[in-house]
Coordinates of N, CA and C in Angstrom, one line a residue:
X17 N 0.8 -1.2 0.0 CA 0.0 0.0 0.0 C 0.9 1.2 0.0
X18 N 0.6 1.9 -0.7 CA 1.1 3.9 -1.0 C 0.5 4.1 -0.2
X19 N 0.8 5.6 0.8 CA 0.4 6.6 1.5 C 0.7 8.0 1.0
X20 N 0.2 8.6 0.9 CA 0.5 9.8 0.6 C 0.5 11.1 1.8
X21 N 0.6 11.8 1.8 CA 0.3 12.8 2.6 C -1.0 14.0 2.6
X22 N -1.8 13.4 3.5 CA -3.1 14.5 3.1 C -4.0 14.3 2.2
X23 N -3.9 12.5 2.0 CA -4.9 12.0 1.1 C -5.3 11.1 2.2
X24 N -7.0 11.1 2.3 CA -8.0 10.5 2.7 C -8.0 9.1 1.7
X25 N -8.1 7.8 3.1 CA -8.1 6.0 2.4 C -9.1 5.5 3.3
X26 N -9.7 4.5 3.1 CA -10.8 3.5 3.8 C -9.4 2.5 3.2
X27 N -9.0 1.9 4.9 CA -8.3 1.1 4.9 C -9.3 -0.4 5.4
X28 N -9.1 -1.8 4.6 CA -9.5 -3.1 5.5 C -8.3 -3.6 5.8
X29 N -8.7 -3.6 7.2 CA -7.2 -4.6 8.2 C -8.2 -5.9 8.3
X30 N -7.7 -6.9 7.8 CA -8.0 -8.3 8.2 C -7.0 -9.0 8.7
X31 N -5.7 -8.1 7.7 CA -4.7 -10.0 9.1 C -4.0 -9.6 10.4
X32 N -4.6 -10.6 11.1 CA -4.3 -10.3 12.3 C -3.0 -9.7 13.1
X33 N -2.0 -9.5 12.5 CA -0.9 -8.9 12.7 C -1.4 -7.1 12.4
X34 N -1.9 -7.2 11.6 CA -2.2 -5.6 11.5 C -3.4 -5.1 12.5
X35 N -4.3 -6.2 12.3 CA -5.5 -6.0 13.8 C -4.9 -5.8 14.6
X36 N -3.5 -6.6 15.2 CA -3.1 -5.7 16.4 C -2.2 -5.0 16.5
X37 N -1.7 -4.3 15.6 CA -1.0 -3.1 15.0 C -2.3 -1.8 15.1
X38 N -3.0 -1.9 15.0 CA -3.7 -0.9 14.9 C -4.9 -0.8 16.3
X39 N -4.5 -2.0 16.8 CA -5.6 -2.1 18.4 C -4.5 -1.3 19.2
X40 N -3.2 -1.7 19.3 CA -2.1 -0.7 19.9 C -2.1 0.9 19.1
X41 N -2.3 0.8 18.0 CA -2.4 2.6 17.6 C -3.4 3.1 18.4
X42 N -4.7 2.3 18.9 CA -5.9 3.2 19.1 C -5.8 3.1 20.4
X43 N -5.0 2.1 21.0 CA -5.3 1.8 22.7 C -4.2 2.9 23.5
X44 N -3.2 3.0 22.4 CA -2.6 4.1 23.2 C -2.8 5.4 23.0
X45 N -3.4 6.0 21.9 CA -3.7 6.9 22.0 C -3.4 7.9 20.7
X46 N -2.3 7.4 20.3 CA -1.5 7.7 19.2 C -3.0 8.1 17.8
X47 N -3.3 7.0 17.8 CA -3.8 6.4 16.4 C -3.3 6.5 15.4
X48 N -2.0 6.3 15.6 CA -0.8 6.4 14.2 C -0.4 5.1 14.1
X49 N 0.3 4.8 12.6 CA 1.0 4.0 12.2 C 1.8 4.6 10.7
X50 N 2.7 3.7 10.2 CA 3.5 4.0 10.1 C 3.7 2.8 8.2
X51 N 3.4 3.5 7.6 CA 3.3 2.7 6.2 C 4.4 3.0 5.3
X52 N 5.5 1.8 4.9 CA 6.4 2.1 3.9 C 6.4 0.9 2.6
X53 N 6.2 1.3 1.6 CA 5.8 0.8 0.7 C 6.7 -0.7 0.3
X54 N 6.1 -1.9 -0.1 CA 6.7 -3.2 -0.7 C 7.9 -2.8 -1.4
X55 N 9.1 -3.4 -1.4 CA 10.1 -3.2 -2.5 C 9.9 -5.1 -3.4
X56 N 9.3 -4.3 -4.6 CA 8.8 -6.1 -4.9 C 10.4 -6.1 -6.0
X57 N 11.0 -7.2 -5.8 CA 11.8 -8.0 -7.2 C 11.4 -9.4 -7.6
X58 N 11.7 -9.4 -8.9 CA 11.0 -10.8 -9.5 C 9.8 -11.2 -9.0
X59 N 8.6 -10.5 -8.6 CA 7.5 -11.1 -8.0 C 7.5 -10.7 -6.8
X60 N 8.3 -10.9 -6.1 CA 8.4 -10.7 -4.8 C 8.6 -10.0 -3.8
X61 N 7.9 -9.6 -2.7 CA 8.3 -8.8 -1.6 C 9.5 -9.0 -0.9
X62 N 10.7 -7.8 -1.7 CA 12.2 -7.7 -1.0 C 12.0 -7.3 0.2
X63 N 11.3 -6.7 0.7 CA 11.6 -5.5 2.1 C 10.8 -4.9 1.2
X64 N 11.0 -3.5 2.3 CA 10.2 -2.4 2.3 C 11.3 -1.1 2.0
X65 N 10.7 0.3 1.4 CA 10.9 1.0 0.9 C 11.7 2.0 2.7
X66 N 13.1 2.8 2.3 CA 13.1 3.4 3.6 C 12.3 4.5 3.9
X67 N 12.0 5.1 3.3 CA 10.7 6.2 3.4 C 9.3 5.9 3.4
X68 N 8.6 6.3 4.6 CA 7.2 6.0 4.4 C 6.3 7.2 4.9
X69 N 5.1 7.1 5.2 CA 4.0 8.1 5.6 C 3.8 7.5 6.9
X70 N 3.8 8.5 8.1 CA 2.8 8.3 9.2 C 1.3 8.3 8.4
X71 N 0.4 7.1 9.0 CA -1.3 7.3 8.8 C -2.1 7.6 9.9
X72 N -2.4 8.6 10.0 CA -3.9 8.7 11.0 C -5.3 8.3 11.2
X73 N -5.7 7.2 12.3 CA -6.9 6.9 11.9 C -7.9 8.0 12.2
X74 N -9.0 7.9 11.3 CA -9.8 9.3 11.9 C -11.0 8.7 12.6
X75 N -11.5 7.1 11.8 CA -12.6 6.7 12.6 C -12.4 5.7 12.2
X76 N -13.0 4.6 13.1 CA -13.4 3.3 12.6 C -14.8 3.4 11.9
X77 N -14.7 3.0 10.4 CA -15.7 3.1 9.8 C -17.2 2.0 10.4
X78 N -16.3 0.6 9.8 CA -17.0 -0.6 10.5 C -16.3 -1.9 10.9
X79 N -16.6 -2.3 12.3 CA -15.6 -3.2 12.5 C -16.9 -4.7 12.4
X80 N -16.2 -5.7 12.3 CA -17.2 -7.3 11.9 C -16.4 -8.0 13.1
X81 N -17.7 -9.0 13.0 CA -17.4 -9.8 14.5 C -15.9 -11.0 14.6
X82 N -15.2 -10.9 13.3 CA -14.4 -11.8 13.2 C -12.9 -11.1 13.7
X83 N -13.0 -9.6 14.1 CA -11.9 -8.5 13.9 C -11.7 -8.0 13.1
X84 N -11.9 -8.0 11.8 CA -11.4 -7.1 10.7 C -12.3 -5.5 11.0
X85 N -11.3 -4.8 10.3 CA -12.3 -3.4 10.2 C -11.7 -2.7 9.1
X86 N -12.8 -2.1 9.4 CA -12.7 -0.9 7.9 C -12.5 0.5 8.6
X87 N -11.4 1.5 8.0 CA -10.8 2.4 8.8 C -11.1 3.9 7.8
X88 N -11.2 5.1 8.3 CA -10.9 6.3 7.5 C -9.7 7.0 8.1
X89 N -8.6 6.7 7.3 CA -7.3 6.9 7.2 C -6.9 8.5 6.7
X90 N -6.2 8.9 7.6 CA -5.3 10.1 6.5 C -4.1 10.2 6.6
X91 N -3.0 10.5 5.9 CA -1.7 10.4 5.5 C -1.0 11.6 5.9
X92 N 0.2 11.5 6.9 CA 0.1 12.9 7.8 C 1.3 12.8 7.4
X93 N 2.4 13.1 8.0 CA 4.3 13.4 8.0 C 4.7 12.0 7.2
X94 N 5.8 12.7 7.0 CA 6.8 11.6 5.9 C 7.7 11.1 6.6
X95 N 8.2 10.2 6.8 CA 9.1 10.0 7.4 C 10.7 8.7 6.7
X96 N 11.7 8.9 7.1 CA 13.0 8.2 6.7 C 13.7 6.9 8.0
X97 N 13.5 5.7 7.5 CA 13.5 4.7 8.2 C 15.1 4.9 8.7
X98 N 15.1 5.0 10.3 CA 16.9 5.2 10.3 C 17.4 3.9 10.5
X99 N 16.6 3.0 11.3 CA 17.2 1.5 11.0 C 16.1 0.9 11.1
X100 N 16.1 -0.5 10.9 CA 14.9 -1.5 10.6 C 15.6 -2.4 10.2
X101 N 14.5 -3.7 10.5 CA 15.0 -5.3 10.1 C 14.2 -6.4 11.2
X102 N 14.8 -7.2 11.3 CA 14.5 -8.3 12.3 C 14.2 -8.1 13.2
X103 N 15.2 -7.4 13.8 CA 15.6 -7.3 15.1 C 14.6 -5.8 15.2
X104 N 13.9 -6.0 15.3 CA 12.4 -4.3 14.9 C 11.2 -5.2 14.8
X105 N 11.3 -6.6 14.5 CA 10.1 -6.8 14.2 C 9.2 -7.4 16.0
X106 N 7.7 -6.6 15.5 CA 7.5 -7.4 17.0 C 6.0 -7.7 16.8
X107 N 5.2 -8.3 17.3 CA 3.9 -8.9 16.8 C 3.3 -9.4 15.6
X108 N 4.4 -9.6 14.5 CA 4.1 -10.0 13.5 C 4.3 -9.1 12.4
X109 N 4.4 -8.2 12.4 CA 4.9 -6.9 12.1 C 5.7 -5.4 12.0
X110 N 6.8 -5.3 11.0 CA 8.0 -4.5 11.1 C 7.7 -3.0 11.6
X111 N 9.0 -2.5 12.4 CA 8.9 -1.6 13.3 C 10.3 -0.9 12.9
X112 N 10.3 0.3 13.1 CA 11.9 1.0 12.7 C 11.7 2.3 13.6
X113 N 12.9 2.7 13.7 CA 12.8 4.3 14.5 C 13.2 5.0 13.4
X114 N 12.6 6.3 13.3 CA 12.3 7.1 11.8 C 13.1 8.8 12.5
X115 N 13.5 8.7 11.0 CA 13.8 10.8 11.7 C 12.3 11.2 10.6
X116 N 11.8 12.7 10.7 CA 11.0 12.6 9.6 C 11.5 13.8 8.9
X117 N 10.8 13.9 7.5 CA 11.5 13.9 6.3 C 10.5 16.1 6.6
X118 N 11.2 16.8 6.3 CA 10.9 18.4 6.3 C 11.0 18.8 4.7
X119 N 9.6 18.9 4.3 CA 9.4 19.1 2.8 C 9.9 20.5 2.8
X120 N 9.9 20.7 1.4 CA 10.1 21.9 1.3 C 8.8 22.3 0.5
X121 N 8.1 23.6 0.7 CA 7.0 23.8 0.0 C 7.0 25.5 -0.9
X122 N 6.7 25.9 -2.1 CA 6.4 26.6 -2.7 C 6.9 27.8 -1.9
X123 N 8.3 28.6 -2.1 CA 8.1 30.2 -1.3 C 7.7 31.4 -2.4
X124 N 6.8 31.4 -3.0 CA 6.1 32.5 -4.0 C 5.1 32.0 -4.3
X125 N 4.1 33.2 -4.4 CA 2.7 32.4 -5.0 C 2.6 32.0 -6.8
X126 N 3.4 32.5 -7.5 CA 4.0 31.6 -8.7 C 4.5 30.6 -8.8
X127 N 5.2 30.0 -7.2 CA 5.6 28.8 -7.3 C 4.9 27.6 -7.4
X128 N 3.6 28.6 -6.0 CA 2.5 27.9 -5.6 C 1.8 27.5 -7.1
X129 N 1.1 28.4 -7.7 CA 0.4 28.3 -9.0 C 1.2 27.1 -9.9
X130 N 2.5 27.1 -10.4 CA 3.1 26.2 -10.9 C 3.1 24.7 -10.8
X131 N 3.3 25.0 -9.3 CA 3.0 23.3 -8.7 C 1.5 23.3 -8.6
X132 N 0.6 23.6 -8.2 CA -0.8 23.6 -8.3 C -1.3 23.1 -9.8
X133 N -0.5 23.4 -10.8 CA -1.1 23.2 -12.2 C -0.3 22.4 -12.6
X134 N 0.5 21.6 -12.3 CA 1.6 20.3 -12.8 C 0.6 19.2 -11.8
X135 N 0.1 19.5 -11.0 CA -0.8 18.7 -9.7 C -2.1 18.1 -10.8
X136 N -2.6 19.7 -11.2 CA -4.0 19.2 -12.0 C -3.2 18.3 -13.0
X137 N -2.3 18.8 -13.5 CA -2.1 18.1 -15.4 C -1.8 17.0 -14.9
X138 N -1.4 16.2 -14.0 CA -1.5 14.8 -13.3 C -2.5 13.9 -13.7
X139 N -3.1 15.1 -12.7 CA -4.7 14.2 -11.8 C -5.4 13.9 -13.8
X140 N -5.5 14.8 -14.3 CA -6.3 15.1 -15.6 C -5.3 13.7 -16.4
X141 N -4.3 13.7 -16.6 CA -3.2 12.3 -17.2 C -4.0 10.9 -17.0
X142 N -3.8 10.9 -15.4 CA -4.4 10.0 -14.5 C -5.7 9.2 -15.0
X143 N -6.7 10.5 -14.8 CA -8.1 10.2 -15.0 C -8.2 10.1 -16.4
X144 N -8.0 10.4 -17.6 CA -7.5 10.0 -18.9 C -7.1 9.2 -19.2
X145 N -6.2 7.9 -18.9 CA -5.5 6.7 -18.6 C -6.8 5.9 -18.4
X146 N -7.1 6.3 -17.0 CA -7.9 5.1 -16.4 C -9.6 5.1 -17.2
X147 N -9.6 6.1 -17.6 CA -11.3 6.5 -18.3 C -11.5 6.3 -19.6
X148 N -9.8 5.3 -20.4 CA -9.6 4.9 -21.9 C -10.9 4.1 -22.2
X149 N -11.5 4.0 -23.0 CA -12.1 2.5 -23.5 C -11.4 1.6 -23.6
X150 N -10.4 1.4 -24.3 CA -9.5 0.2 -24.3 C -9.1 -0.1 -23.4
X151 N -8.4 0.9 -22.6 CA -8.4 -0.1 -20.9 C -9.4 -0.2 -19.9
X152 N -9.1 -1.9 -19.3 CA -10.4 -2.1 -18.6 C -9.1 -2.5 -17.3
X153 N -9.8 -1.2 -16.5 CA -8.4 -2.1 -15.2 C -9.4 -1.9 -14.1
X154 N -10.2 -2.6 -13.8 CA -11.1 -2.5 -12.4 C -10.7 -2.8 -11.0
X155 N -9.5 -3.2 -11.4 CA -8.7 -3.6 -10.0 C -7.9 -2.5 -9.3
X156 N -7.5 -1.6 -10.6 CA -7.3 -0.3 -10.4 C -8.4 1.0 -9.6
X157 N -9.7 0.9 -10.7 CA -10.2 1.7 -10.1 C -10.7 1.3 -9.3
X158 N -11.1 0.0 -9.1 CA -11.9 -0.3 -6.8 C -10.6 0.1 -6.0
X159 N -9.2 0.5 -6.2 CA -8.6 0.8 -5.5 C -7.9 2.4 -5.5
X160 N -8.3 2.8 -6.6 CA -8.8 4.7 -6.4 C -9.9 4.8 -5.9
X161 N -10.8 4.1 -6.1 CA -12.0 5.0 -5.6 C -12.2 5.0 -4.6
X162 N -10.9 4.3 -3.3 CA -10.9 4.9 -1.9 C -10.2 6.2 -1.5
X163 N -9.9 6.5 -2.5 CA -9.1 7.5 -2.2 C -9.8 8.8 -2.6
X164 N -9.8 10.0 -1.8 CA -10.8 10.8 -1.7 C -10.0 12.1 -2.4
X165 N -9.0 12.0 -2.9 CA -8.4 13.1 -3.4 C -6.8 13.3 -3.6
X166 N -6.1 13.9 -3.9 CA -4.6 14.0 -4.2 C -4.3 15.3 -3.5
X167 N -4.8 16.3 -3.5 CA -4.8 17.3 -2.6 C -5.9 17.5 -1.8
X168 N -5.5 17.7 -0.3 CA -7.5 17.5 0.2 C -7.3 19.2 0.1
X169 N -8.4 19.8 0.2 CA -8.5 21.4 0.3 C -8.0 21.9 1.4
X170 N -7.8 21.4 2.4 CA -7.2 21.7 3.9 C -5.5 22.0 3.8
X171 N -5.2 21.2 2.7 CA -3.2 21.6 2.2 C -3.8 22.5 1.0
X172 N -4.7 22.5 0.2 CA -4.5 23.9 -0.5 C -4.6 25.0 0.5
X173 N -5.9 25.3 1.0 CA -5.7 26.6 1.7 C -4.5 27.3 2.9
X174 N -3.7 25.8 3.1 CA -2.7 26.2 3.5 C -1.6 26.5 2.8
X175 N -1.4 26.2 1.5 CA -0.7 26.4 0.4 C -0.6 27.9 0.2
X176 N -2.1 28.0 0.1 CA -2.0 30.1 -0.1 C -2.6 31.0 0.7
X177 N -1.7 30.2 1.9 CA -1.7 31.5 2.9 C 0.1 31.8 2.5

């Protein structure tokens, strides 16, 4: 799974290593965790990527009587894995101590505008791609259409202040 920063996810935790990865985010208080993307070779999951996104849960959407739940996720700080491995892993589940990553953002409102319009010509690529008639990727789009945005309006209007 990708995280982004400041994009809204309806996450399903079903395997039980992650149910209690995320019973410890909510029981302490935090409600954070910590996502860094598959490094797949030849098919396979090498490890994981050293950069990832803190996620915030915002609510438990719905939980089923077997433990799985459905979550509304948001994607908050970035962060840089300073070590990780084995010896990190604990409940079934990898663990690292992170420094986190200090973006740098737009200092002119030209800059802002610039990146704001390389943002749309994306999103518009994107949605053009996926909206081809010749391509049928449904596996694609049931997995955008949890995602509620690429920029939520809460980082634009912080953008141009």
């Amino acid at each position: 799974m990708t995280v982004y920063p400041d994009v809204t996810y309806e996450l399903h935790v079903h395997e039980p290593r992650y149910r209690e990865m995320v019973r410890q985010a909510w029981s302490c208080g935090t409600r954070q965790f910590g996502v860094c993307e598959p490094v797949i070779t030849n098919c396979r999951t090498a490890g994981h990527s050293t950069v990832g996104t803190m996620v915030v849960i915002k609510e438990i959407l719905k939980e089923f009587h077997d433990g799985r739940k459905i979550l509304e996720c948001v994607g908050s700080r970035r962060f840089r894995c300073v070590n990780q491995g084995a010896q990190f892993e604990r409940d079934g589940y990898d663990r690292a101590n992170v420094e986190w990553i200090v973006d740098q953002h737009p200092s002119s409102p030209e800059e802002r505008k610039d990146l704001l319009g390389l943002h749309d010509e994306v999103c518009d690529a994107v949605h053009t791609f996926l909206n081809h008639e010749a391509l049928s990727l449904p596996i694609i789009s049931k997995h955008l259409a949890h995602i509620k945005g690429f920029i939520s309006q809460e980082q634009q209007q912080r953008q141009q202040q």
